[in-house]
Amino acid sequence: MLITFLVCFAAGIGAGLGTGFAGMSAAAVISPMLITFLNFEPYTAVGIALASDVLASAVSAYTYGKNKNLDIRNGLVMMASVLCFTMVGSFVAKMVPSTTMGNFSVFMTLLLGIKFIVKPVMTTKESMGAVGAKKRIVQSVISGMLVGFICGFVGAGGGMMMLLVLTSVLGYELKTAVGTSVFIMTFTALTGAVSHFAIGGMPDVTALIFCVGSTLLWARIAAKFANKASAITLNRATGVVLTVLGMAILVVNYVK
């Protein structure tokens, strides 16, 4: 019980900080930790990670929304597009090796972290507002198609892909990008968690409670800090968190 608590709490710290700061999926952190240190079946580990993602993303989205750092309208458009094309990507992905899936998510986390440190996102809300509503909706649909297909095809990296697209392609200010990303991830994680539990049955309840609780706590802390921080501070904090998490996951995968 103590070992389960320690592993789940540590996994929740990484997952919560990643979610609150960068809209990162908890599956990227929790799954390899549960598989490596508690010998969980991969399918069960992913189900627990997705369930942890739901509340953590929801409380993060609430915090960002309360601070007016959330684009709900375009987020809903992008979410619908992501969900549809995730299924398309999954259908095409039958020949992709599982190792490729995991490595893509890890290296993307690491590289995106370095990117935020070296080249921070300094877009302002004023420059965001200069883009017309119709153009933004079209961009959201196309970007959602791209993110959804890649996530379905590769099997991981949804939060990271959305953050990259929102900041680099759609030109979102960082806080609004993260807020919109966690808003979308709340629903995609809920869909995934329900599917996993419906197909594979309920997982270890103790591990589930520990992971959900720890991830929720640290996501709340990270989201509150992120919304109060300046743009440059948030870029650096996000970059450091993602870089450290990327390196830690690489080490965990190596141990496994």
PDB file of C-alpha atoms in Angstrom:
ATOM      1  CA  MET A   1       0.000   0.000   0.000  1.00  0.00           C
ATOM      2  CA  LEU A   2       2.809   2.456   0.902  1.00  0.00           C
ATOM      3  CA  ILE A   3       4.719   1.720  -2.311  1.00  0.00           C
ATOM      4  CA  THR A   4       1.526   2.152  -4.334  1.00  0.00           C
ATOM      5  CA  PHE A   5       0.875   5.495  -2.647  1.00  0.00           C
ATOM      6  CA  LEU A   6       4.440   6.762  -3.205  1.00  0.00           C
ATOM      7  CA  VAL A   7       4.522   5.763  -6.878  1.00  0.00           C
ATOM      8  CA  CYS A   8       1.055   7.201  -7.556  1.00  0.00           C
ATOM      9  CA  PHE A   9       1.815  10.404  -5.647  1.00  0.00           C
ATOM     10  CA  ALA A  10       5.086  10.909  -7.543  1.00  0.00           C
ATOM     11  CA  ALA A  11       3.357  10.175 -10.859  1.00  0.00           C
ATOM     12  CA  GLY A  12       0.605  12.626  -9.911  1.00  0.00           C
ATOM     13  CA  ILE A  13       3.145  15.377  -9.216  1.00  0.00           C
ATOM     14  CA  GLY A  14       4.606  15.077 -12.711  1.00  0.00           C
ATOM     15  CA  ALA A  15       1.230  14.644 -14.399  1.00  0.00           C
ATOM     16  CA  GLY A  16      -0.388  17.487 -12.450  1.00  0.00           C
ATOM     17  CA  LEU A  17       2.413  19.965 -13.108  1.00  0.00           C
ATOM     18  CA  GLY A  18       2.446  19.004 -16.784  1.00  0.00           C
ATOM     19  CA  THR A  19      -1.339  19.448 -17.032  1.00  0.00           C
ATOM     20  CA  GLY A  20      -1.537  22.727 -15.094  1.00  0.00           C
ATOM     21  CA  PHE A  21       1.421  24.372 -16.809  1.00  0.00           C
ATOM     22  CA  ALA A  22       1.210  22.993 -20.342  1.00  0.00           C
ATOM     23  CA  GLY A  23      -2.008  21.035 -20.886  1.00  0.00           C
ATOM     24  CA  MET A  24       0.014  17.841 -21.104  1.00  0.00           C
ATOM     25  CA  SER A  25      -1.778  14.498 -20.947  1.00  0.00           C
ATOM     26  CA  ALA A  26      -1.330  12.647 -17.657  1.00  0.00           C
ATOM     27  CA  ALA A  27      -0.924   9.423 -19.617  1.00  0.00           C
ATOM     28  CA  ALA A  28       2.577  10.465 -20.661  1.00  0.00           C
ATOM     29  CA  VAL A  29       3.725  10.393 -17.012  1.00  0.00           C
ATOM     30  CA  ILE A  30       1.392   8.093 -15.086  1.00  0.00           C
ATOM     31  CA  SER A  31       1.322   5.169 -17.534  1.00  0.00           C
ATOM     32  CA  PRO A  32       5.087   4.449 -17.620  1.00  0.00           C
ATOM     33  CA  MET A  33       5.332   4.904 -13.828  1.00  0.00           C
ATOM     34  CA  LEU A  34       2.553   2.393 -13.099  1.00  0.00           C
ATOM     35  CA  ILE A  35       3.845  -0.072 -15.680  1.00  0.00           C
ATOM     36  CA  THR A  36       7.481   0.129 -14.546  1.00  0.00           C
ATOM     37  CA  PHE A  37       7.204   0.310 -10.754  1.00  0.00           C
ATOM     38  CA  LEU A  38       3.863  -1.395 -10.002  1.00  0.00           C
ATOM     39  CA  ASN A  39       3.782  -3.913 -12.897  1.00  0.00           C
ATOM     40  CA  PHE A  40       0.394  -2.727 -14.146  1.00  0.00           C
ATOM     41  CA  GLU A  41      -0.926  -3.933 -17.485  1.00  0.00           C
ATOM     42  CA  PRO A  42      -0.428  -1.135 -20.066  1.00  0.00           C
ATOM     43  CA  TYR A  43      -4.150  -0.980 -20.875  1.00  0.00           C
ATOM     44  CA  THR A  44      -5.070  -0.607 -17.194  1.00  0.00           C
ATOM     45  CA  ALA A  45      -2.330   1.990 -16.625  1.00  0.00           C
ATOM     46  CA  VAL A  46      -3.585   4.123 -19.516  1.00  0.00           C
ATOM     47  CA  GLY A  47      -7.153   3.890 -18.165  1.00  0.00           C
ATOM     48  CA  ILE A  48      -6.042   5.170 -14.742  1.00  0.00           C
ATOM     49  CA  ALA A  49      -4.000   7.934 -16.393  1.00  0.00           C
ATOM     50  CA  LEU A  50      -6.967   9.058 -18.489  1.00  0.00           C
ATOM     51  CA  ALA A  51      -9.232   9.075 -15.430  1.00  0.00           C
ATOM     52  CA  SER A  52      -6.628  11.203 -13.608  1.00  0.00           C
ATOM     53  CA  ASP A  53      -6.587  13.537 -16.608  1.00  0.00           C
ATOM     54  CA  VAL A  54     -10.316  14.261 -16.440  1.00  0.00           C
ATOM     55  CA  LEU A  55     -10.497  16.081 -13.084  1.00  0.00           C
ATOM     56  CA  ALA A  56      -7.006  17.581 -13.397  1.00  0.00           C
ATOM     57  CA  SER A  57      -7.814  19.056 -16.818  1.00  0.00           C
ATOM     58  CA  ALA A  58     -11.255  20.195 -15.638  1.00  0.00           C
ATOM     59  CA  VAL A  59      -9.929  22.072 -12.593  1.00  0.00           C
ATOM     60  CA  SER A  60      -7.133  23.571 -14.717  1.00  0.00           C
ATOM     61  CA  ALA A  61      -9.642  24.674 -17.378  1.00  0.00           C
ATOM     62  CA  TYR A  62     -11.824  26.231 -14.655  1.00  0.00           C
ATOM     63  CA  THR A  63      -8.845  28.151 -13.266  1.00  0.00           C
ATOM     64  CA  TYR A  64      -7.765  29.403 -16.695  1.00  0.00           C
ATOM     65  CA  GLY A  65     -11.370  30.269 -17.601  1.00  0.00           C
ATOM     66  CA  LYS A  66     -11.870  32.218 -14.370  1.00  0.00           C
ATOM     67  CA  ASN A  67      -8.822  34.292 -15.336  1.00  0.00           C
ATOM     68  CA  LYS A  68     -10.208  34.842 -18.876  1.00  0.00           C
ATOM     69  CA  ASN A  69      -7.534  32.643 -20.447  1.00  0.00           C
ATOM     70  CA  LEU A  70      -9.831  30.216 -22.261  1.00  0.00           C
ATOM     71  CA  ASP A  71     -11.296  30.289 -25.804  1.00  0.00           C
ATOM     72  CA  ILE A  72     -14.382  28.076 -25.391  1.00  0.00           C
ATOM     73  CA  ARG A  73     -15.987  28.686 -28.791  1.00  0.00           C
ATOM     74  CA  ASN A  74     -12.983  27.740 -30.895  1.00  0.00           C
ATOM     75  CA  GLY A  75     -12.052  25.095 -28.315  1.00  0.00           C
ATOM     76  CA  LEU A  76     -15.355  23.302 -28.935  1.00  0.00           C
ATOM     77  CA  VAL A  77     -14.828  23.478 -32.714  1.00  0.00           C
ATOM     78  CA  MET A  78     -11.323  22.095 -32.402  1.00  0.00           C
ATOM     79  CA  MET A  79     -12.434  19.396 -29.955  1.00  0.00           C
ATOM     80  CA  ALA A  80     -15.083  18.064 -32.350  1.00  0.00           C
ATOM     81  CA  SER A  81     -12.503  17.956 -35.121  1.00  0.00           C
ATOM     82  CA  VAL A  82      -9.918  16.256 -32.883  1.00  0.00           C
ATOM     83  CA  LEU A  83     -12.346  13.549 -31.732  1.00  0.00           C
ATOM     84  CA  CYS A  84     -13.462  12.726 -35.289  1.00  0.00           C
ATOM     85  CA  PHE A  85      -9.981  12.515 -36.752  1.00  0.00           C
ATOM     86  CA  THR A  86      -8.556  10.605 -33.783  1.00  0.00           C
ATOM     87  CA  MET A  87     -10.795   7.737 -34.895  1.00  0.00           C
ATOM     88  CA  VAL A  88      -9.552   8.125 -38.484  1.00  0.00           C
ATOM     89  CA  GLY A  89      -5.932   8.106 -37.306  1.00  0.00           C
ATOM     90  CA  SER A  90      -6.541   5.055 -35.116  1.00  0.00           C
ATOM     91  CA  PHE A  91      -8.012   3.180 -38.075  1.00  0.00           C
ATOM     92  CA  VAL A  92      -4.939   3.931 -40.208  1.00  0.00           C
ATOM     93  CA  ALA A  93      -2.469   3.185 -37.394  1.00  0.00           C
ATOM     94  CA  LYS A  94      -2.746  -0.592 -37.213  1.00  0.00           C
ATOM     95  CA  MET A  95       0.768  -1.111 -38.600  1.00  0.00           C
ATOM     96  CA  VAL A  96       2.537   1.345 -36.235  1.00  0.00           C
ATOM     97  CA  PRO A  97       4.791  -0.348 -33.600  1.00  0.00           C
ATOM     98  CA  SER A  98       3.954   0.497 -29.984  1.00  0.00           C
ATOM     99  CA  THR A  99       7.540   1.627 -29.334  1.00  0.00           C
ATOM    100  CA  THR A 100       7.119   4.338 -31.947  1.00  0.00           C
ATOM    101  CA  MET A 101       4.023   5.570 -30.150  1.00  0.00           C
ATOM    102  CA  GLY A 102       5.725   5.956 -26.791  1.00  0.00           C
ATOM    103  CA  ASN A 103       8.900   7.499 -28.173  1.00  0.00           C
ATOM    104  CA  PHE A 104       6.966  10.138 -30.124  1.00  0.00           C
ATOM    105  CA  SER A 105       5.242  11.432 -26.988  1.00  0.00           C
ATOM    106  CA  VAL A 106       8.430  11.465 -24.908  1.00  0.00           C
ATOM    107  CA  PHE A 107      10.609  13.242 -27.457  1.00  0.00           C
ATOM    108  CA  MET A 108       7.873  15.743 -28.242  1.00  0.00           C
ATOM    109  CA  THR A 109       7.577  16.630 -24.548  1.00  0.00           C
ATOM    110  CA  LEU A 110      11.334  17.121 -24.292  1.00  0.00           C
ATOM    111  CA  LEU A 111      11.697  19.171 -27.481  1.00  0.00           C
ATOM    112  CA  LEU A 112       8.683  21.348 -26.726  1.00  0.00           C
ATOM    113  CA  GLY A 113      10.106  22.084 -23.277  1.00  0.00           C
ATOM    114  CA  ILE A 114      13.404  23.209 -24.802  1.00  0.00           C
ATOM    115  CA  LYS A 115      11.485  25.277 -27.354  1.00  0.00           C
ATOM    116  CA  PHE A 116       9.655  27.259 -24.628  1.00  0.00           C
ATOM    117  CA  ILE A 117      12.958  28.006 -22.878  1.00  0.00           C
ATOM    118  CA  VAL A 118      14.906  28.996 -26.010  1.00  0.00           C
ATOM    119  CA  LYS A 119      12.081  30.664 -27.956  1.00  0.00           C
ATOM    120  CA  PRO A 120       9.266  31.731 -25.608  1.00  0.00           C
ATOM    121  CA  VAL A 121       5.741  32.450 -26.866  1.00  0.00           C
ATOM    122  CA  MET A 122       5.239  36.198 -26.424  1.00  0.00           C
ATOM    123  CA  THR A 123       2.004  36.607 -28.405  1.00  0.00           C
ATOM    124  CA  THR A 124      -0.470  39.016 -26.777  1.00  0.00           C
ATOM    125  CA  LYS A 125      -4.254  38.815 -26.536  1.00  0.00           C
ATOM    126  CA  GLU A 126      -4.455  41.959 -28.663  1.00  0.00           C
ATOM    127  CA  SER A 127      -2.682  40.264 -31.575  1.00  0.00           C
ATOM    128  CA  MET A 128      -4.907  37.203 -31.078  1.00  0.00           C
ATOM    129  CA  GLY A 129      -7.975  39.410 -31.376  1.00  0.00           C
ATOM    130  CA  ALA A 130      -6.780  40.746 -34.734  1.00  0.00           C
ATOM    131  CA  VAL A 131      -7.627  37.404 -36.387  1.00  0.00           C
ATOM    132  CA  GLY A 132     -11.174  37.308 -37.777  1.00  0.00           C
ATOM    133  CA  ALA A 133     -13.749  34.949 -36.224  1.00  0.00           C
ATOM    134  CA  LYS A 134     -14.386  32.997 -39.443  1.00  0.00           C
ATOM    135  CA  LYS A 135     -10.675  32.561 -40.122  1.00  0.00           C
ATOM    136  CA  ARG A 136     -10.135  31.360 -36.545  1.00  0.00           C
ATOM    137  CA  ILE A 137     -12.909  28.755 -36.851  1.00  0.00           C
ATOM    138  CA  VAL A 138     -11.463  27.435 -40.132  1.00  0.00           C
ATOM    139  CA  GLN A 139      -8.003  27.280 -38.516  1.00  0.00           C
ATOM    140  CA  SER A 140      -9.461  25.423 -35.508  1.00  0.00           C
ATOM    141  CA  VAL A 141     -11.139  22.808 -37.723  1.00  0.00           C
ATOM    142  CA  ILE A 142      -8.028  22.183 -39.832  1.00  0.00           C
ATOM    143  CA  SER A 143      -5.733  22.136 -36.801  1.00  0.00           C
ATOM    144  CA  GLY A 144      -8.092  19.758 -34.979  1.00  0.00           C
ATOM    145  CA  MET A 145      -8.040  17.423 -37.969  1.00  0.00           C
ATOM    146  CA  LEU A 146      -4.228  17.419 -37.923  1.00  0.00           C
ATOM    147  CA  VAL A 147      -3.922  16.939 -34.145  1.00  0.00           C
ATOM    148  CA  GLY A 148      -6.611  14.263 -34.040  1.00  0.00           C
ATOM    149  CA  PHE A 149      -5.149  12.254 -36.903  1.00  0.00           C
ATOM    150  CA  ILE A 150      -1.611  12.358 -35.462  1.00  0.00           C
ATOM    151  CA  CYS A 151      -2.856  11.411 -31.972  1.00  0.00           C
ATOM    152  CA  GLY A 152      -4.895   8.534 -33.347  1.00  0.00           C
ATOM    153  CA  PHE A 153      -2.095   7.408 -35.649  1.00  0.00           C
ATOM    154  CA  VAL A 154       0.733   7.648 -33.135  1.00  0.00           C
ATOM    155  CA  GLY A 155      -1.324   6.896 -30.026  1.00  0.00           C
ATOM    156  CA  ALA A 156       0.030   9.644 -27.776  1.00  0.00           C
ATOM    157  CA  GLY A 157       0.985  13.292 -27.467  1.00  0.00           C
ATOM    158  CA  GLY A 158      -2.484  14.898 -27.682  1.00  0.00           C
ATOM    159  CA  GLY A 159      -1.915  17.680 -25.166  1.00  0.00           C
ATOM    160  CA  MET A 160       1.512  18.475 -26.541  1.00  0.00           C
ATOM    161  CA  MET A 161       0.277  18.532 -30.129  1.00  0.00           C
ATOM    162  CA  MET A 162      -2.572  20.879 -29.210  1.00  0.00           C
ATOM    163  CA  LEU A 163      -0.264  23.243 -27.326  1.00  0.00           C
ATOM    164  CA  LEU A 164       2.189  23.315 -30.231  1.00  0.00           C
ATOM    165  CA  VAL A 165      -0.561  23.970 -32.790  1.00  0.00           C
ATOM    166  CA  LEU A 166      -2.352  26.582 -30.673  1.00  0.00           C
ATOM    167  CA  THR A 167       0.823  28.600 -30.054  1.00  0.00           C
ATOM    168  CA  SER A 168       2.755  28.100 -33.293  1.00  0.00           C
ATOM    169  CA  VAL A 169       0.012  27.724 -35.926  1.00  0.00           C
ATOM    170  CA  LEU A 170      -3.029  29.538 -34.528  1.00  0.00           C
ATOM    171  CA  GLY A 171      -0.944  32.228 -32.804  1.00  0.00           C
ATOM    172  CA  TYR A 172      -2.491  31.904 -29.340  1.00  0.00           C
ATOM    173  CA  GLU A 173      -1.055  33.653 -26.302  1.00  0.00           C
ATOM    174  CA  LEU A 174       0.467  30.959 -24.031  1.00  0.00           C
ATOM    175  CA  LYS A 175      -2.019  31.136 -21.149  1.00  0.00           C
ATOM    176  CA  THR A 176      -5.006  31.026 -23.511  1.00  0.00           C
ATOM    177  CA  ALA A 177      -3.385  28.152 -25.421  1.00  0.00           C
ATOM    178  CA  VAL A 178      -2.933  26.091 -22.249  1.00  0.00           C
ATOM    179  CA  GLY A 179      -6.426  26.952 -20.986  1.00  0.00           C
ATOM    180  CA  THR A 180      -8.013  25.925 -24.282  1.00  0.00           C
ATOM    181  CA  SER A 181      -5.878  22.783 -24.431  1.00  0.00           C
ATOM    182  CA  VAL A 182      -6.911  21.547 -20.961  1.00  0.00           C
ATOM    183  CA  PHE A 183     -10.540  22.376 -21.765  1.00  0.00           C
ATOM    184  CA  ILE A 184     -10.377  20.069 -24.799  1.00  0.00           C
ATOM    185  CA  MET A 185      -8.393  17.423 -22.895  1.00  0.00           C
ATOM    186  CA  THR A 186     -11.120  17.229 -20.223  1.00  0.00           C
ATOM    187  CA  PHE A 187     -13.565  15.779 -22.740  1.00  0.00           C
ATOM    188  CA  THR A 188     -11.105  13.677 -24.744  1.00  0.00           C
ATOM    189  CA  ALA A 189      -9.753  12.133 -21.511  1.00  0.00           C
ATOM    190  CA  LEU A 190     -13.298  11.450 -20.253  1.00  0.00           C
ATOM    191  CA  THR A 191     -14.158   9.694 -23.520  1.00  0.00           C
ATOM    192  CA  GLY A 192     -10.980   7.624 -23.334  1.00  0.00           C
ATOM    193  CA  ALA A 193     -11.389   6.727 -19.641  1.00  0.00           C
ATOM    194  CA  VAL A 194     -15.001   5.597 -20.057  1.00  0.00           C
ATOM    195  CA  SER A 195     -14.004   3.490 -23.074  1.00  0.00           C
ATOM    196  CA  HIS A 196     -11.118   1.862 -21.193  1.00  0.00           C
ATOM    197  CA  PHE A 197     -13.211   1.007 -18.147  1.00  0.00           C
ATOM    198  CA  ALA A 198     -16.124  -0.240 -20.255  1.00  0.00           C
ATOM    199  CA  ILE A 199     -13.845  -2.562 -22.231  1.00  0.00           C
ATOM    200  CA  GLY A 200     -11.302  -3.586 -19.595  1.00  0.00           C
ATOM    201  CA  GLY A 201     -13.343  -3.294 -16.387  1.00  0.00           C
ATOM    202  CA  MET A 202     -12.548  -1.248 -13.275  1.00  0.00           C
ATOM    203  CA  PRO A 203      -8.828  -0.989 -12.409  1.00  0.00           C
ATOM    204  CA  ASP A 204      -7.187  -1.149  -8.988  1.00  0.00           C
ATOM    205  CA  VAL A 205      -9.358   1.319  -7.024  1.00  0.00           C
ATOM    206  CA  THR A 206      -6.580   2.247  -4.567  1.00  0.00           C
ATOM    207  CA  ALA A 207      -4.159   3.213  -7.338  1.00  0.00           C
ATOM    208  CA  LEU A 208      -6.952   5.037  -9.162  1.00  0.00           C
ATOM    209  CA  ILE A 209      -7.832   7.156  -6.113  1.00  0.00           C
ATOM    210  CA  PHE A 210      -4.195   7.958  -5.310  1.00  0.00           C
ATOM    211  CA  CYS A 211      -3.394   8.943  -8.907  1.00  0.00           C
ATOM    212  CA  VAL A 212      -6.541  11.032  -9.395  1.00  0.00           C
ATOM    213  CA  GLY A 213      -6.047  12.820  -6.062  1.00  0.00           C
ATOM    214  CA  SER A 214      -2.364  13.618  -6.545  1.00  0.00           C
ATOM    215  CA  THR A 215      -2.794  14.748 -10.161  1.00  0.00           C
ATOM    216  CA  LEU A 216      -5.751  16.944  -9.223  1.00  0.00           C
ATOM    217  CA  LEU A 217      -3.851  18.583  -6.352  1.00  0.00           C
ATOM    218  CA  TRP A 218      -0.744  19.438  -8.366  1.00  0.00           C
ATOM    219  CA  ALA A 219      -2.679  20.510 -11.464  1.00  0.00           C
ATOM    220  CA  ARG A 220      -4.599  22.980  -9.302  1.00  0.00           C
ATOM    221  CA  ILE A 221      -1.377  24.350  -7.806  1.00  0.00           C
ATOM    222  CA  ALA A 222       0.305  24.651 -11.225  1.00  0.00           C
ATOM    223  CA  ALA A 223      -2.727  26.301 -12.870  1.00  0.00           C
ATOM    224  CA  LYS A 224      -3.033  28.904 -10.105  1.00  0.00           C
ATOM    225  CA  PHE A 225       0.668  29.760 -10.378  1.00  0.00           C
ATOM    226  CA  ALA A 226       0.551  29.874 -14.189  1.00  0.00           C
ATOM    227  CA  ASN A 227      -2.333  32.332 -14.291  1.00  0.00           C
ATOM    228  CA  LYS A 228      -0.561  34.732 -11.940  1.00  0.00           C
ATOM    229  CA  ALA A 229       2.843  34.523 -13.642  1.00  0.00           C
ATOM    230  CA  SER A 230       4.151  36.873 -16.323  1.00  0.00           C
ATOM    231  CA  ALA A 231       4.462  35.608 -19.890  1.00  0.00           C
ATOM    232  CA  ILE A 232       8.231  35.141 -19.744  1.00  0.00           C
ATOM    233  CA  THR A 233       8.071  33.431 -16.329  1.00  0.00           C
ATOM    234  CA  LEU A 234       5.343  31.081 -17.532  1.00  0.00           C
ATOM    235  CA  ASN A 235       7.324  30.219 -20.667  1.00  0.00           C
ATOM    236  CA  ARG A 236      10.383  29.358 -18.604  1.00  0.00           C
ATOM    237  CA  ALA A 237       8.410  27.418 -15.989  1.00  0.00           C
ATOM    238  CA  THR A 238       6.551  25.484 -18.689  1.00  0.00           C
ATOM    239  CA  GLY A 239       9.792  24.801 -20.533  1.00  0.00           C
ATOM    240  CA  VAL A 240      11.567  23.546 -17.406  1.00  0.00           C
ATOM    241  CA  VAL A 241       8.621  21.329 -16.375  1.00  0.00           C
ATOM    242  CA  LEU A 242       8.318  19.763 -19.840  1.00  0.00           C
ATOM    243  CA  THR A 243      12.076  19.270 -20.231  1.00  0.00           C
ATOM    244  CA  VAL A 244      12.433  17.637 -16.801  1.00  0.00           C
ATOM    245  CA  LEU A 245       9.366  15.454 -17.390  1.00  0.00           C
ATOM    246  CA  GLY A 246      10.630  14.420 -20.828  1.00  0.00           C
ATOM    247  CA  MET A 247      14.000  13.397 -19.391  1.00  0.00           C
ATOM    248  CA  ALA A 248      12.371  11.626 -16.431  1.00  0.00           C
ATOM    249  CA  ILE A 249      10.059   9.627 -18.707  1.00  0.00           C
ATOM    250  CA  LEU A 250      13.030   8.637 -20.858  1.00  0.00           C
ATOM    251  CA  VAL A 251      14.786   7.331 -17.736  1.00  0.00           C
ATOM    252  CA  VAL A 252      11.657   5.451 -16.609  1.00  0.00           C
ATOM    253  CA  ASN A 253      11.278   3.888 -20.057  1.00  0.00           C
ATOM    254  CA  TYR A 254      14.947   2.892 -19.975  1.00  0.00           C
ATOM    255  CA  VAL A 255      14.465   1.256 -16.552  1.00  0.00           C
ATOM    256  CA  LYS A 256      11.458  -0.595 -17.918  1.00  0.00           C
TER     257      LYS A 256
END
